[in-house]
PDB file of C-alpha atoms in Angstrom:
ATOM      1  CA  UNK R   1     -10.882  -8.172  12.207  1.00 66.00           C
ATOM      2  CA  UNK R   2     -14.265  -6.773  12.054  1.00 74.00           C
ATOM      3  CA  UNK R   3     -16.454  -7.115   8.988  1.00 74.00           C
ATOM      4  CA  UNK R   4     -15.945  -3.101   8.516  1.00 78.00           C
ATOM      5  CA  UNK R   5     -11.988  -3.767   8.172  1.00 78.00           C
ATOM      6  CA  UNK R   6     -12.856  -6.552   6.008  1.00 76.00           C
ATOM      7  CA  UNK R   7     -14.742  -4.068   3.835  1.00 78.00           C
ATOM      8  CA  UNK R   8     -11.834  -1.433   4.140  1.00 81.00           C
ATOM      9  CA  UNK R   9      -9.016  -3.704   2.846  1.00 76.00           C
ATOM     10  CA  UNK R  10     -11.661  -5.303  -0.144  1.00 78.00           C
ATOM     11  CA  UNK R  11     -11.714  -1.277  -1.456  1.00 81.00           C
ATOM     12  CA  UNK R  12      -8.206  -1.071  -1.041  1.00 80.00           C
ATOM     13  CA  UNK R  13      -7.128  -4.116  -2.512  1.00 76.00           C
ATOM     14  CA  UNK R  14     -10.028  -3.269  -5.741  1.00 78.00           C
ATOM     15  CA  UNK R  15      -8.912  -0.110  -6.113  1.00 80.00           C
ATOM     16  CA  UNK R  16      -5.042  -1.047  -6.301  1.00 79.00           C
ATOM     17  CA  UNK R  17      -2.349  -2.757  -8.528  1.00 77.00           C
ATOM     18  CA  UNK R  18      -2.090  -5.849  -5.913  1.00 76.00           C
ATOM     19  CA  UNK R  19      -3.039  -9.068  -7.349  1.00 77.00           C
ATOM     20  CA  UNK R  20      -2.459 -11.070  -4.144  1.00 74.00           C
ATOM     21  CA  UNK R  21      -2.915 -10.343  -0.016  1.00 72.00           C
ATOM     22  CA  UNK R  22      -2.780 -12.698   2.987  1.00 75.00           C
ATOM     23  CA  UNK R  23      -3.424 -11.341   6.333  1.00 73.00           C
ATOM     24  CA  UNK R  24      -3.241 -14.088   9.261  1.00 74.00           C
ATOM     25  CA  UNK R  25      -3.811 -13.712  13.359  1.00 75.00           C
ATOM     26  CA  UNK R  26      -3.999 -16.495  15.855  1.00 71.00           C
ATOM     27  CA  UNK R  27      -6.830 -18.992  14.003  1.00 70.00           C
ATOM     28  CA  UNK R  28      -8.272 -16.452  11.321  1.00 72.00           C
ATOM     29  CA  UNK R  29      -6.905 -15.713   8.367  1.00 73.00           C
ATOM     30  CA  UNK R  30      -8.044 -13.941   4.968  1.00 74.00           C
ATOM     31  CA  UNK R  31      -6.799 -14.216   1.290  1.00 76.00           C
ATOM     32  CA  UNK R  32      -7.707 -12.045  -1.138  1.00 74.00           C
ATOM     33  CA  UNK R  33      -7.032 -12.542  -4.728  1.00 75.00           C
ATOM     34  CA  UNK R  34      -7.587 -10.957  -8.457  1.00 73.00           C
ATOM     35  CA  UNK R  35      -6.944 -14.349  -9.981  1.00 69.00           C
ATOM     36  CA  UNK R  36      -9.400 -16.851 -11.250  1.00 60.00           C
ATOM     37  CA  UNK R  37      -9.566 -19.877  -9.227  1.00 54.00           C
ATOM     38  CA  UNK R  38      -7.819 -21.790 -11.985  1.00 52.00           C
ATOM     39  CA  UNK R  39      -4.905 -19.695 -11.605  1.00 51.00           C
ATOM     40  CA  UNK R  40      -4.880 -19.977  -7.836  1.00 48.00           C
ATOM     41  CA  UNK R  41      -5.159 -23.665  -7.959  1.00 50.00           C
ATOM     42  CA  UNK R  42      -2.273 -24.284 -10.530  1.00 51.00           C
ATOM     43  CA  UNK R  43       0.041 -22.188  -8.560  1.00 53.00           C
ATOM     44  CA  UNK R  44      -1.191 -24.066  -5.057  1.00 54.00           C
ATOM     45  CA  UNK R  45      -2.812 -23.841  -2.495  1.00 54.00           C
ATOM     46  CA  UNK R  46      -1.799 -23.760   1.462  1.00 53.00           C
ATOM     47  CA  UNK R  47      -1.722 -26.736   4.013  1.00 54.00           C
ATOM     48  CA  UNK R  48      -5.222 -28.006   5.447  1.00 52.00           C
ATOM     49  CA  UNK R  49      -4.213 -26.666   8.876  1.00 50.00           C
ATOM     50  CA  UNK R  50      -3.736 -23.226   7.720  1.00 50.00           C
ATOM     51  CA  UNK R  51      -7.088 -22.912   5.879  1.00 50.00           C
ATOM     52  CA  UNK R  52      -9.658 -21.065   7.792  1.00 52.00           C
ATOM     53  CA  UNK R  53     -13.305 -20.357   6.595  1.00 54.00           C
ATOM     54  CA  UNK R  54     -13.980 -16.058   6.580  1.00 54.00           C
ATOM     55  CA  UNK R  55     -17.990 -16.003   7.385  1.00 52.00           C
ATOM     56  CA  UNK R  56     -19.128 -12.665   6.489  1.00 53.00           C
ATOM     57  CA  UNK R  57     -22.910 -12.333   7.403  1.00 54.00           C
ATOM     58  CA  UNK R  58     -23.437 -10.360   4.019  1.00 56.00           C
ATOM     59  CA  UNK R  59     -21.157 -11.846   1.156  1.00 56.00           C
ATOM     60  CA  UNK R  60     -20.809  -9.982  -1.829  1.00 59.00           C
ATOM     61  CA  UNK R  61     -19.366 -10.509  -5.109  1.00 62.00           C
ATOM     62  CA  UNK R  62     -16.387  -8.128  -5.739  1.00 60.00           C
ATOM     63  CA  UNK R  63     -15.700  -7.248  -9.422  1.00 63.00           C
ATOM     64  CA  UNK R  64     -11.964  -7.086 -10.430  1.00 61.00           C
ATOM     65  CA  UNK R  65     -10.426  -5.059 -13.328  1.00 61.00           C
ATOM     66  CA  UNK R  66      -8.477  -7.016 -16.031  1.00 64.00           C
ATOM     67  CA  UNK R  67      -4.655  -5.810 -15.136  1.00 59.00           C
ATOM     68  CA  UNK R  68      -3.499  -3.258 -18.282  1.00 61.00           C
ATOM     69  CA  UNK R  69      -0.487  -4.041 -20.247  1.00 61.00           C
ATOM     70  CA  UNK R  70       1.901  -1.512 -19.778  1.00 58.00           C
ATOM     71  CA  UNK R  71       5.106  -0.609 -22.282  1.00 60.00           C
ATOM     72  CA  UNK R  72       8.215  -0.486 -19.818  1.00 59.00           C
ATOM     73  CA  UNK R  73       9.201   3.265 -20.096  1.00 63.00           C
ATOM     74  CA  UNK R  74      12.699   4.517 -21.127  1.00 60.00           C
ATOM     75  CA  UNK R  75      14.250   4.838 -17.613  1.00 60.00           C
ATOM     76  CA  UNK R  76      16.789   8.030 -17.007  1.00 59.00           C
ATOM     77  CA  UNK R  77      18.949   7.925 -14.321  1.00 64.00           C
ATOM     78  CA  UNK R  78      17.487   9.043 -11.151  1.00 64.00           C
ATOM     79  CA  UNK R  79      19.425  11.698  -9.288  1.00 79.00           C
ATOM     80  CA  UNK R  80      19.145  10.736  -5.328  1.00 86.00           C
ATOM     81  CA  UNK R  81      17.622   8.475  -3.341  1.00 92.00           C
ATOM     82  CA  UNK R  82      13.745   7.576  -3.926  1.00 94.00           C
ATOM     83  CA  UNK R  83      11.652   6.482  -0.974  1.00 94.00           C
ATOM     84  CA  UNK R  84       9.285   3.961  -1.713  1.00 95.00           C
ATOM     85  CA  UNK R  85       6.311   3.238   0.527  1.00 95.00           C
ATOM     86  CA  UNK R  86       6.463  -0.414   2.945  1.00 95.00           C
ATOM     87  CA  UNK R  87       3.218  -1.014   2.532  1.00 94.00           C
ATOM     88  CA  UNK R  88      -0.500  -0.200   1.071  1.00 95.00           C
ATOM     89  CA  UNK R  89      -2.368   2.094   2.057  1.00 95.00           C
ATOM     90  CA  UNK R  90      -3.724   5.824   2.117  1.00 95.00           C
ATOM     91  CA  UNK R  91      -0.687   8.322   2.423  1.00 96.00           C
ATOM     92  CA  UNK R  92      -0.952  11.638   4.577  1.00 95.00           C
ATOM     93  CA  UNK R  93       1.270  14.414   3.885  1.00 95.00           C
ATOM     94  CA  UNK R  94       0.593  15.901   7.077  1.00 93.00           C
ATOM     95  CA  UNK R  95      -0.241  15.244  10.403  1.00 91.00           C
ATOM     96  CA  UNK R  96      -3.727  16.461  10.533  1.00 90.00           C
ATOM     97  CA  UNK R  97      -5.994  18.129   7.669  1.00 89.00           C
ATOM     98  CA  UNK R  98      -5.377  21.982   8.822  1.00 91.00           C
ATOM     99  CA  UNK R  99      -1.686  21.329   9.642  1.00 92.00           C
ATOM    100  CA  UNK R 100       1.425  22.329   7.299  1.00 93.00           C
ATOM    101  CA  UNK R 101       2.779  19.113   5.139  1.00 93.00           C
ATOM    102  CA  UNK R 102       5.528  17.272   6.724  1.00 94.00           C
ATOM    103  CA  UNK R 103       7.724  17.939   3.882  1.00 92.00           C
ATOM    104  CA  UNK R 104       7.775  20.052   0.487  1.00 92.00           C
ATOM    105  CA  UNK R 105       9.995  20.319  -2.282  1.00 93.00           C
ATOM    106  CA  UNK R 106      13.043  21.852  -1.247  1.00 93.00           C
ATOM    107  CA  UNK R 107      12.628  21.073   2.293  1.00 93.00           C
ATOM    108  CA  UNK R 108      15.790  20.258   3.834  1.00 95.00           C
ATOM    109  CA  UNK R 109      15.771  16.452   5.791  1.00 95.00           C
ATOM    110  CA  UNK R 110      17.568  14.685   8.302  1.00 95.00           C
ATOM    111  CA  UNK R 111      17.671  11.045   8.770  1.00 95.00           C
ATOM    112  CA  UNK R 112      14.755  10.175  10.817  1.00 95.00           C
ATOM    113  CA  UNK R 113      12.667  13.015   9.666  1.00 94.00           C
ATOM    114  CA  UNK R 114       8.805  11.900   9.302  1.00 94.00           C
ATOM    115  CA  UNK R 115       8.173  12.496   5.244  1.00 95.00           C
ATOM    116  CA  UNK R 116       4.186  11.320   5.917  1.00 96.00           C
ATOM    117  CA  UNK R 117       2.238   8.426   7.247  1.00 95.00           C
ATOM    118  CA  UNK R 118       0.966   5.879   5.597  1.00 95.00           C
ATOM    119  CA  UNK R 119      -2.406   4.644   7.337  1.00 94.00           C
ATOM    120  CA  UNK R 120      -2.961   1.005   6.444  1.00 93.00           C
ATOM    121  CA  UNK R 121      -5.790  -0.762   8.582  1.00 92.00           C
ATOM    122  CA  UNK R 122      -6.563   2.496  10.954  1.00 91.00           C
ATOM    123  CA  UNK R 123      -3.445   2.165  11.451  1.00 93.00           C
ATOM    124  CA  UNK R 124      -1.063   4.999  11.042  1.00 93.00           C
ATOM    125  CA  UNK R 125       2.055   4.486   9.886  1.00 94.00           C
ATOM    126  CA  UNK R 126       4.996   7.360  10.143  1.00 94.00           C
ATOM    127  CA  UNK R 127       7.615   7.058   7.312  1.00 94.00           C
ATOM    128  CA  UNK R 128      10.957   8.213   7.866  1.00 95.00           C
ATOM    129  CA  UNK R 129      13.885   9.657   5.802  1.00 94.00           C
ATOM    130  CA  UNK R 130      16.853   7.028   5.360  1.00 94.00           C
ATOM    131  CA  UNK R 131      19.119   9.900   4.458  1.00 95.00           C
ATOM    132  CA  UNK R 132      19.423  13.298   5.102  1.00 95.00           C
ATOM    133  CA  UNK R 133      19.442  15.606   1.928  1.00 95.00           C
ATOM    134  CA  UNK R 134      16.781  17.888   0.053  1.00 95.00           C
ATOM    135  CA  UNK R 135      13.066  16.829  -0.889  1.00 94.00           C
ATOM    136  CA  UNK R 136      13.559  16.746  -4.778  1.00 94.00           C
ATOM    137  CA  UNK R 137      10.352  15.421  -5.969  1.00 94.00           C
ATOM    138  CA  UNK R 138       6.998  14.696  -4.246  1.00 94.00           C
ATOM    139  CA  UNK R 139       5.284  11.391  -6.543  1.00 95.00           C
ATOM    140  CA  UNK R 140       2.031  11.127  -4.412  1.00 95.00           C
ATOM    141  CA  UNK R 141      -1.013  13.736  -3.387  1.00 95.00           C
ATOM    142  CA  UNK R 142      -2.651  14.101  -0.127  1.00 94.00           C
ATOM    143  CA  UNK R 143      -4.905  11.118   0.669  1.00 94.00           C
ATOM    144  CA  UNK R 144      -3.691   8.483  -2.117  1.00 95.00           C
ATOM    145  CA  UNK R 145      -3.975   5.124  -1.977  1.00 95.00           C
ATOM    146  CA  UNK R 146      -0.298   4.066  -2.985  1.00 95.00           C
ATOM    147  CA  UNK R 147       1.020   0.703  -2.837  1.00 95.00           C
ATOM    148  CA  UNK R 148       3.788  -1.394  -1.467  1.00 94.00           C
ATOM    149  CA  UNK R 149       6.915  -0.639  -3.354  1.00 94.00           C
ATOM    150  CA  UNK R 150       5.282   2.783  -4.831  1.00 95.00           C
ATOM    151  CA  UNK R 151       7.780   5.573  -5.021  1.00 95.00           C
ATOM    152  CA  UNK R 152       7.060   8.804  -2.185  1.00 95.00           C
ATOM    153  CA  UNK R 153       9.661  11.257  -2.158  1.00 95.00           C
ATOM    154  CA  UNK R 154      12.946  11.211  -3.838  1.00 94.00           C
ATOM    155  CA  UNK R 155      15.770  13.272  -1.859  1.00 94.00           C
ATOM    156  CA  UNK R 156      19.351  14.664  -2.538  1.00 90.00           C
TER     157      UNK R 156
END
Protein backbone atom coordinates (compact mmCIF):
# COMPACT_ATOMS: atom_id res chain seq x y z
CA UNK A 1 0.00 0.00 0.00
CA UNK A 2 1.39 3.19 -1.14
CA UNK A 3 1.36 6.29 1.02
CA UNK A 4 -1.36 7.78 -1.62
CA UNK A 5 -3.78 4.71 -0.66
CA UNK A 6 -2.89 5.36 2.80
CA UNK A 7 -4.14 8.91 2.29
CA UNK A 8 -7.29 7.63 0.30
CA UNK A 9 -8.62 5.26 3.02
CA UNK A 10 -7.64 8.16 6.04
CA UNK A 11 -10.45 10.50 3.92
CA UNK A 12 -12.64 7.73 3.70
CA UNK A 13 -12.51 6.45 7.01
CA UNK A 14 -12.79 10.65 8.36
CA UNK A 15 -15.40 11.28 6.32
CA UNK A 16 -17.54 8.08 7.37
CA UNK A 17 -19.59 6.52 10.29
CA UNK A 18 -16.71 3.72 10.86
CA UNK A 19 -15.14 3.88 14.16
CA UNK A 20 -12.74 0.97 13.55
CA UNK A 21 -10.61 -0.54 10.23
CA UNK A 22 -7.84 -3.15 9.99
CA UNK A 23 -6.34 -3.85 6.71
CA UNK A 24 -3.43 -6.62 6.82
CA UNK A 25 -1.06 -8.16 3.78
CA UNK A 26 1.88 -10.44 4.17
CA UNK A 27 4.07 -8.36 7.09
CA UNK A 28 2.23 -4.85 6.90
CA UNK A 29 -0.65 -4.05 8.40
CA UNK A 30 -2.67 -0.71 9.28
CA UNK A 31 -5.31 0.15 12.01
CA UNK A 32 -7.17 2.97 11.96
CA UNK A 33 -9.27 4.12 14.76
CA UNK A 34 -11.75 7.12 16.03
CA UNK A 35 -11.18 6.05 19.60
CA UNK A 36 -8.92 7.55 22.16
CA UNK A 37 -6.11 5.40 23.06
CA UNK A 38 -7.72 4.75 26.42
CA UNK A 39 -10.54 3.20 24.78
CA UNK A 40 -8.39 1.11 22.48
CA UNK A 41 -6.30 -0.10 25.29
CA UNK A 42 -9.24 -1.19 27.64
CA UNK A 43 -10.82 -3.11 24.91
CA UNK A 44 -7.13 -4.76 23.90
CA UNK A 45 -4.82 -4.78 21.93
CA UNK A 46 -3.40 -7.56 19.29
CA UNK A 47 -0.50 -10.15 19.81
CA UNK A 48 3.24 -8.77 19.59
CA UNK A 49 3.70 -10.77 16.37
CA UNK A 50 0.94 -9.13 14.61
CA UNK A 51 1.98 -5.53 15.40
CA UNK A 52 3.70 -3.84 12.60
CA UNK A 53 5.07 -0.18 12.65
CA UNK A 54 3.21 2.07 9.43
CA UNK A 55 6.24 4.69 8.61
CA UNK A 56 4.73 7.36 6.65
CA UNK A 57 7.52 9.87 5.57
CA UNK A 58 5.00 12.82 6.33
CA UNK A 59 2.76 11.99 9.47
CA UNK A 60 -0.06 14.03 10.10
CA UNK A 61 -2.48 14.43 12.76
CA UNK A 62 -6.04 13.48 11.59
CA UNK A 63 -8.93 15.23 13.43
CA UNK A 64 -12.00 13.00 14.20
CA UNK A 65 -15.64 14.17 14.71
CA UNK A 66 -17.33 13.31 18.09
CA UNK A 67 -19.99 10.45 16.82
CA UNK A 68 -23.79 12.25 17.09
CA UNK A 69 -26.40 10.68 19.16
CA UNK A 70 -29.06 9.66 17.11
CA UNK A 71 -32.99 8.91 18.30
CA UNK A 72 -33.77 5.34 16.75
CA UNK A 73 -36.56 6.26 14.21
CA UNK A 74 -40.07 4.66 14.17
CA UNK A 75 -39.37 1.80 11.69
CA UNK A 76 -42.41 0.86 9.06
CA UNK A 77 -42.33 -2.20 7.48
CA UNK A 78 -40.27 -2.30 4.45
CA UNK A 79 -41.95 -3.65 1.35
CA UNK A 80 -39.14 -5.88 -0.59
CA UNK A 81 -35.87 -6.68 -0.32
CA UNK A 82 -33.16 -3.82 0.51
CA UNK A 83 -29.63 -4.22 -0.77
CA UNK A 84 -27.13 -3.07 1.45
CA UNK A 85 -23.60 -2.28 0.32
CA UNK A 86 -20.46 -5.13 1.44
CA UNK A 87 -18.23 -2.71 1.96
CA UNK A 88 -17.01 1.18 2.11
CA UNK A 89 -16.48 3.00 -0.37
CA UNK A 90 -17.55 5.50 -3.26
CA UNK A 91 -20.71 4.06 -5.14
CA UNK A 92 -21.15 4.48 -9.06
CA UNK A 93 -24.45 4.29 -10.53
CA UNK A 94 -23.09 3.74 -13.80
CA UNK A 95 -20.41 2.38 -15.57
CA UNK A 96 -18.70 5.43 -16.78
CA UNK A 97 -19.64 9.30 -16.25
CA UNK A 98 -21.48 9.79 -19.84
CA UNK A 99 -23.11 6.32 -19.68
CA UNK A 100 -26.94 5.59 -18.68
CA UNK A 101 -27.27 4.40 -14.77
CA UNK A 102 -27.24 0.76 -14.29
CA UNK A 103 -30.56 0.85 -12.76
CA UNK A 104 -33.54 3.43 -12.07
CA UNK A 105 -36.62 3.30 -10.29
CA UNK A 106 -38.87 1.09 -11.94
CA UNK A 107 -36.29 -0.75 -13.74
CA UNK A 108 -37.10 -4.26 -13.97
CA UNK A 109 -34.01 -6.80 -12.44
CA UNK A 110 -32.90 -10.17 -12.69
CA UNK A 111 -30.78 -11.96 -10.29
CA UNK A 112 -27.31 -11.18 -11.18
CA UNK A 113 -28.07 -7.86 -12.65
CA UNK A 114 -25.14 -5.22 -11.81
CA UNK A 115 -27.22 -2.39 -9.59
CA UNK A 116 -23.62 -0.21 -9.40
CA UNK A 117 -20.09 -0.61 -8.25
CA UNK A 118 -18.79 0.18 -5.34
CA UNK A 119 -14.99 1.32 -5.78
CA UNK A 120 -13.16 0.73 -2.51
CA UNK A 121 -9.23 1.04 -2.79
CA UNK A 122 -9.18 1.70 -6.84
CA UNK A 123 -10.78 -1.04 -6.74
CA UNK A 124 -14.07 -1.47 -8.43
CA UNK A 125 -16.46 -3.43 -7.09
CA UNK A 126 -19.78 -4.62 -9.22
CA UNK A 127 -22.85 -5.24 -6.96
CA UNK A 128 -25.36 -7.58 -7.98
CA UNK A 129 -29.15 -8.13 -7.51
CA UNK A 130 -29.93 -11.20 -5.08
CA UNK A 131 -33.43 -11.28 -6.48
CA UNK A 132 -35.09 -10.47 -9.42
CA UNK A 133 -38.04 -7.90 -9.02
CA UNK A 134 -38.51 -4.01 -9.63
CA UNK A 135 -36.02 -1.15 -8.44
CA UNK A 136 -38.38 0.47 -5.76
CA UNK A 137 -36.22 2.97 -4.17
CA UNK A 138 -32.71 4.31 -4.98
CA UNK A 139 -31.06 5.45 -1.10
CA UNK A 140 -27.65 6.69 -2.51
CA UNK A 141 -26.49 9.51 -5.32
CA UNK A 142 -23.87 9.20 -7.86
CA UNK A 143 -20.37 9.28 -6.30
CA UNK A 144 -21.26 8.74 -2.42
CA UNK A 145 -19.21 7.53 -0.03
CA UNK A 146 -21.59 4.85 1.65
CA UNK A 147 -20.59 2.43 4.13
CA UNK A 148 -20.55 -1.22 4.94
CA UNK A 149 -24.01 -2.29 5.83
CA UNK A 150 -25.55 1.09 4.17
CA UNK A 151 -28.78 0.43 2.37
CA UNK A 152 -28.51 0.81 -1.97
CA UNK A 153 -31.50 -0.17 -3.65
CA UNK A 154 -34.53 -1.79 -2.30
CA UNK A 155 -36.42 -4.12 -4.98
CA UNK A 156 -39.87 -5.90 -5.35
Amino acid sequence: MNIEEVKELLQLVDESDVQYFQWQEDTSSLILSKQSQNETREQGSLPEKEKTAVNLSQPKKVQTKPAEEVTAPITKEVVGEVITSPLVGVVYLSSSPEAPPYQKIGSHVSKGDVLCIVEAMKVMNEIPSTVAGDILEIYVKNEEVVEYGQPLFRIG
